[in-house]
């Protein structure tokens, strides 16, 4: 889920007269659409490295770059990456 208005705006969510980018990101359809575009961007930025893609999705690509293309030493990100990978792998085994 995208929660940063700047990232939402970068990936296609625009404010209008009625709602801000932040308000629009509360719409699941718009949030997922922008989030998918952001994930695609991150997959191109960090090809074949799902751990860095997830770290960048959580902490921002600038944080991953600042830390030498490694998972940033933020407690939230350090917990997020293995949790999402575990769920992803479980999903793969259940659907494969």
XYZ file of N, CA and C in Angstrom:
288
model
N 0.838 -1.177 0.000
C 0.000 0.000 0.000
C 0.883 1.240 0.000
N 0.644 2.114 -0.941
C 1.371 3.377 -0.974
C 0.782 4.313 0.067
N 1.648 4.905 0.861
C 1.145 5.836 1.869
C 1.772 7.215 1.742
N 2.741 7.360 0.847
C 3.419 8.633 0.692
C 2.844 9.382 -0.510
N 2.280 10.549 -0.284
C 1.711 11.307 -1.408
C 2.726 11.596 -2.517
N 3.984 11.860 -2.159
C 4.986 12.127 -3.195
C 5.173 10.923 -4.109
N 5.219 9.729 -3.524
C 5.377 8.521 -4.336
C 4.117 8.286 -5.158
N 2.965 8.484 -4.568
C 1.722 8.350 -5.320
C 1.689 9.277 -6.521
N 2.107 10.503 -6.322
C 2.130 11.483 -7.416
C 3.129 11.068 -8.490
N 4.282 10.548 -8.083
C 5.289 10.090 -9.058
C 4.754 8.995 -9.954
N 3.815 8.215 -9.440
C 3.330 7.061 -10.184
C 1.865 7.166 -10.572
N 1.453 8.396 -10.851
C 0.195 8.600 -11.549
C -1.012 9.068 -10.771
N -0.899 9.286 -9.483
C -2.051 9.763 -8.724
C -1.950 11.286 -8.633
N -2.930 11.958 -9.193
C -2.909 13.424 -9.225
C -4.058 14.000 -8.407
N -3.768 15.070 -7.719
C -4.817 15.781 -6.973
C -5.773 16.437 -7.970
N -6.957 16.669 -7.512
C -7.906 17.436 -8.314
C -8.614 18.422 -7.383
N -9.655 19.068 -7.863
C -10.343 20.087 -7.060
C -11.005 19.496 -5.817
N -11.352 18.231 -5.875
C -12.083 17.623 -4.766
C -11.198 16.871 -3.774
N -10.105 16.258 -4.265
C -9.309 15.412 -3.376
C -7.814 15.599 -3.603
N -7.061 15.539 -2.515
C -5.603 15.587 -2.579
C -5.074 14.207 -2.990
N -3.795 14.141 -3.300
C -3.169 12.851 -3.613
C -3.329 11.913 -2.420
N -3.093 12.425 -1.230
C -3.216 11.602 -0.026
C -4.631 11.031 0.117
N -5.632 11.833 -0.144
C -7.014 11.360 -0.070
C -7.288 10.308 -1.147
N -6.751 10.537 -2.333
C -6.961 9.579 -3.420
C -6.285 8.242 -3.126
N -5.151 8.282 -2.427
C -4.457 7.040 -2.100
C -5.259 6.161 -1.141
N -6.278 6.718 -0.508
C -7.167 5.925 0.340
C -8.098 5.043 -0.494
N -8.202 5.321 -1.788
C -9.003 4.510 -2.702
C -8.174 3.280 -3.078
N -8.604 2.085 -2.674
C -7.794 0.887 -2.929
C -7.435 0.689 -4.397
N -8.358 0.978 -5.292
C -8.098 0.783 -6.723
C -6.945 1.683 -7.201
N -6.977 2.956 -6.829
C -5.905 3.873 -7.215
C -4.595 3.524 -6.519
N -4.683 3.127 -5.250
C -3.496 2.787 -4.484
C -2.791 1.581 -5.086
N -3.545 0.557 -5.406
C -2.953 -0.648 -5.991
C -2.356 -0.337 -7.354
N -3.052 0.427 -8.155
C -2.553 0.783 -9.485
C -1.218 1.528 -9.401
N -1.142 2.525 -8.546
C 0.115 3.272 -8.388
C 1.181 2.389 -7.745
N 0.790 1.560 -6.787
C 1.742 0.665 -6.128
C 2.354 -0.324 -7.086
N 1.582 -0.843 -8.015
C 2.096 -1.773 -9.020
C 3.101 -1.067 -9.932
N 2.791 0.166 -10.323
C 3.739 0.921 -11.159
C 5.043 1.166 -10.396
N 4.926 1.462 -9.100
C 6.121 1.682 -8.278
C 6.931 0.385 -8.159
N 6.269 -0.729 -7.938
C 6.989 -2.005 -7.858
C 7.699 -2.332 -9.166
N 7.052 -2.055 -10.273
C 7.702 -2.305 -11.576
C 8.962 -1.444 -11.704
N 8.861 -0.180 -11.336
C 10.015 0.716 -11.355
C 11.142 0.151 -10.480
N 10.788 -0.302 -9.280
C 11.800 -0.832 -8.368
C 12.414 -2.127 -8.896
N 11.611 -2.940 -9.566
C 12.139 -4.183 -10.141
C 13.120 -3.893 -11.271
N 12.920 -2.803 -11.977
C 13.878 -2.400 -13.010
C 15.118 -1.766 -12.389
N 14.941 -1.062 -11.286
C 16.056 -0.415 -10.604
C 16.957 -1.431 -9.906
N 16.355 -2.464 -9.328
C 17.091 -3.514 -8.613
C 16.763 -4.873 -9.244
N 17.213 -5.095 -10.493
C 16.828 -6.324 -11.198
C 17.321 -7.578 -10.460
N 16.454 -8.582 -10.447
C 16.778 -9.880 -9.862
C 17.169 -9.806 -8.392
N 16.664 -8.801 -7.677
C 16.966 -8.686 -6.261
C 15.687 -8.296 -5.504
N 14.866 -9.300 -5.257
C 13.575 -9.058 -4.615
C 13.743 -8.446 -3.229
N 14.798 -8.814 -2.507
C 15.027 -8.238 -1.177
C 15.182 -6.720 -1.252
N 15.957 -6.237 -2.227
C 16.138 -4.792 -2.359
C 14.876 -4.110 -2.870
N 14.139 -4.779 -3.738
C 12.866 -4.229 -4.205
C 11.937 -4.008 -3.010
N 11.834 -5.006 -2.156
C 10.969 -4.893 -0.979
C 11.483 -3.840 -0.005
N 12.788 -3.807 0.193
C 13.368 -2.804 1.092
C 13.091 -1.401 0.561
N 13.236 -1.222 -0.740
C 12.993 0.087 -1.340
C 11.512 0.444 -1.285
N 10.637 -0.527 -1.448
C 9.201 -0.262 -1.351
C 8.855 0.224 0.053
N 9.514 -0.339 1.039
C 9.239 0.018 2.424
C 9.934 1.302 2.853
N 11.214 1.428 2.536
C 12.021 2.545 3.052
C 12.315 3.622 2.019
N 12.052 3.319 0.739
C 12.371 4.250 -0.341
C 13.658 3.851 -1.034
N 13.658 4.036 -2.336
C 14.854 3.631 -3.095
C 16.082 4.434 -2.712
N 15.880 5.684 -2.290
C 17.024 6.507 -1.878
C 17.712 5.903 -0.656
N 16.953 5.348 0.264
C 17.535 4.730 1.461
C 18.364 3.510 1.083
N 17.879 2.716 0.156
C 18.636 1.538 -0.287
C 19.931 1.978 -0.965
N 19.855 2.999 -1.804
C 21.057 3.507 -2.471
C 22.049 4.082 -1.451
N 21.539 4.858 -0.492
C 22.394 5.462 0.536
C 23.151 4.425 1.352
N 22.580 3.254 1.478
C 23.203 2.200 2.276
C 23.898 1.165 1.387
N 24.415 1.632 0.265
C 25.231 0.774 -0.592
C 24.479 -0.364 -1.246
N 23.232 -0.089 -1.614
C 22.382 -1.110 -2.239
C 22.256 -2.336 -1.339
N 22.053 -2.041 -0.071
C 21.774 -3.068 0.933
C 20.480 -2.687 1.651
N 19.915 -3.645 2.361
C 18.709 -3.356 3.133
C 19.076 -2.350 4.212
N 18.405 -1.212 4.264
C 18.735 -0.189 5.267
C 18.582 -0.720 6.694
N 19.366 -0.182 7.608
C 19.343 -0.679 8.992
C 18.207 -0.095 9.829
N 17.038 -0.022 9.245
C 15.870 0.476 9.956
C 15.090 -0.730 10.476
N 14.710 -0.697 11.740
C 14.019 -1.843 12.343
C 12.794 -2.257 11.522
N 11.998 -1.288 11.098
C 10.790 -1.616 10.338
C 11.142 -2.343 9.041
N 12.128 -1.838 8.313
C 12.508 -2.441 7.040
C 13.172 -3.798 7.257
N 13.999 -3.902 8.283
C 14.658 -5.169 8.603
C 13.621 -6.260 8.917
N 12.496 -5.886 9.499
C 11.437 -6.846 9.791
C 10.528 -7.067 8.579
N 10.294 -6.014 7.809
C 9.371 -6.058 6.670
C 9.850 -7.027 5.591
N 11.114 -6.921 5.212
C 11.622 -7.719 4.090
C 11.462 -9.219 4.344
N 11.956 -9.777 5.453
C 11.788 -11.222 5.641
C 10.329 -11.651 5.820
N 9.524 -10.792 6.396
C 8.104 -11.122 6.564
C 7.426 -11.249 5.210
N 7.649 -10.284 4.329
C 7.023 -10.329 3.003
C 7.579 -11.500 2.197
N 8.872 -11.750 2.278
C 9.461 -12.889 1.556
C 8.863 -14.210 2.041
N 8.672 -14.348 3.332
C 8.076 -15.560 3.887
C 6.657 -15.754 3.364
N 5.867 -14.694 3.362
C 4.502 -14.776 2.845
C 4.490 -15.068 1.347
N 5.392 -14.448 0.630
C 5.507 -14.660 -0.819
C 5.841 -16.128 -1.113
N 6.807 -16.666 -0.396
C 7.204 -18.063 -0.617
C 6.069 -19.020 -0.244
N 5.355 -18.719 0.823
C 4.210 -19.545 1.218
C 3.148 -19.510 0.111
N 2.888 -18.338 -0.431
C 1.920 -18.190 -1.506
C 2.347 -19.018 -2.723
N 3.639 -18.956 -3.060
C 4.138 -19.711 -4.212
C 3.935 -21.207 -4.031
N 4.199 -21.716 -2.853
C 4.042 -23.167 -2.631
C 2.571 -23.580 -2.648
N 1.687 -22.692 -2.250
C 0.257 -23.014 -2.231
C -0.372 -22.927 -3.613
N 0.205 -22.119 -4.487
C -0.395 -21.932 -5.808
C 0.345 -22.692 -6.897
N 1.551 -23.166 -6.587
C 2.394 -23.808 -7.605
C 2.083 -25.231 -7.748
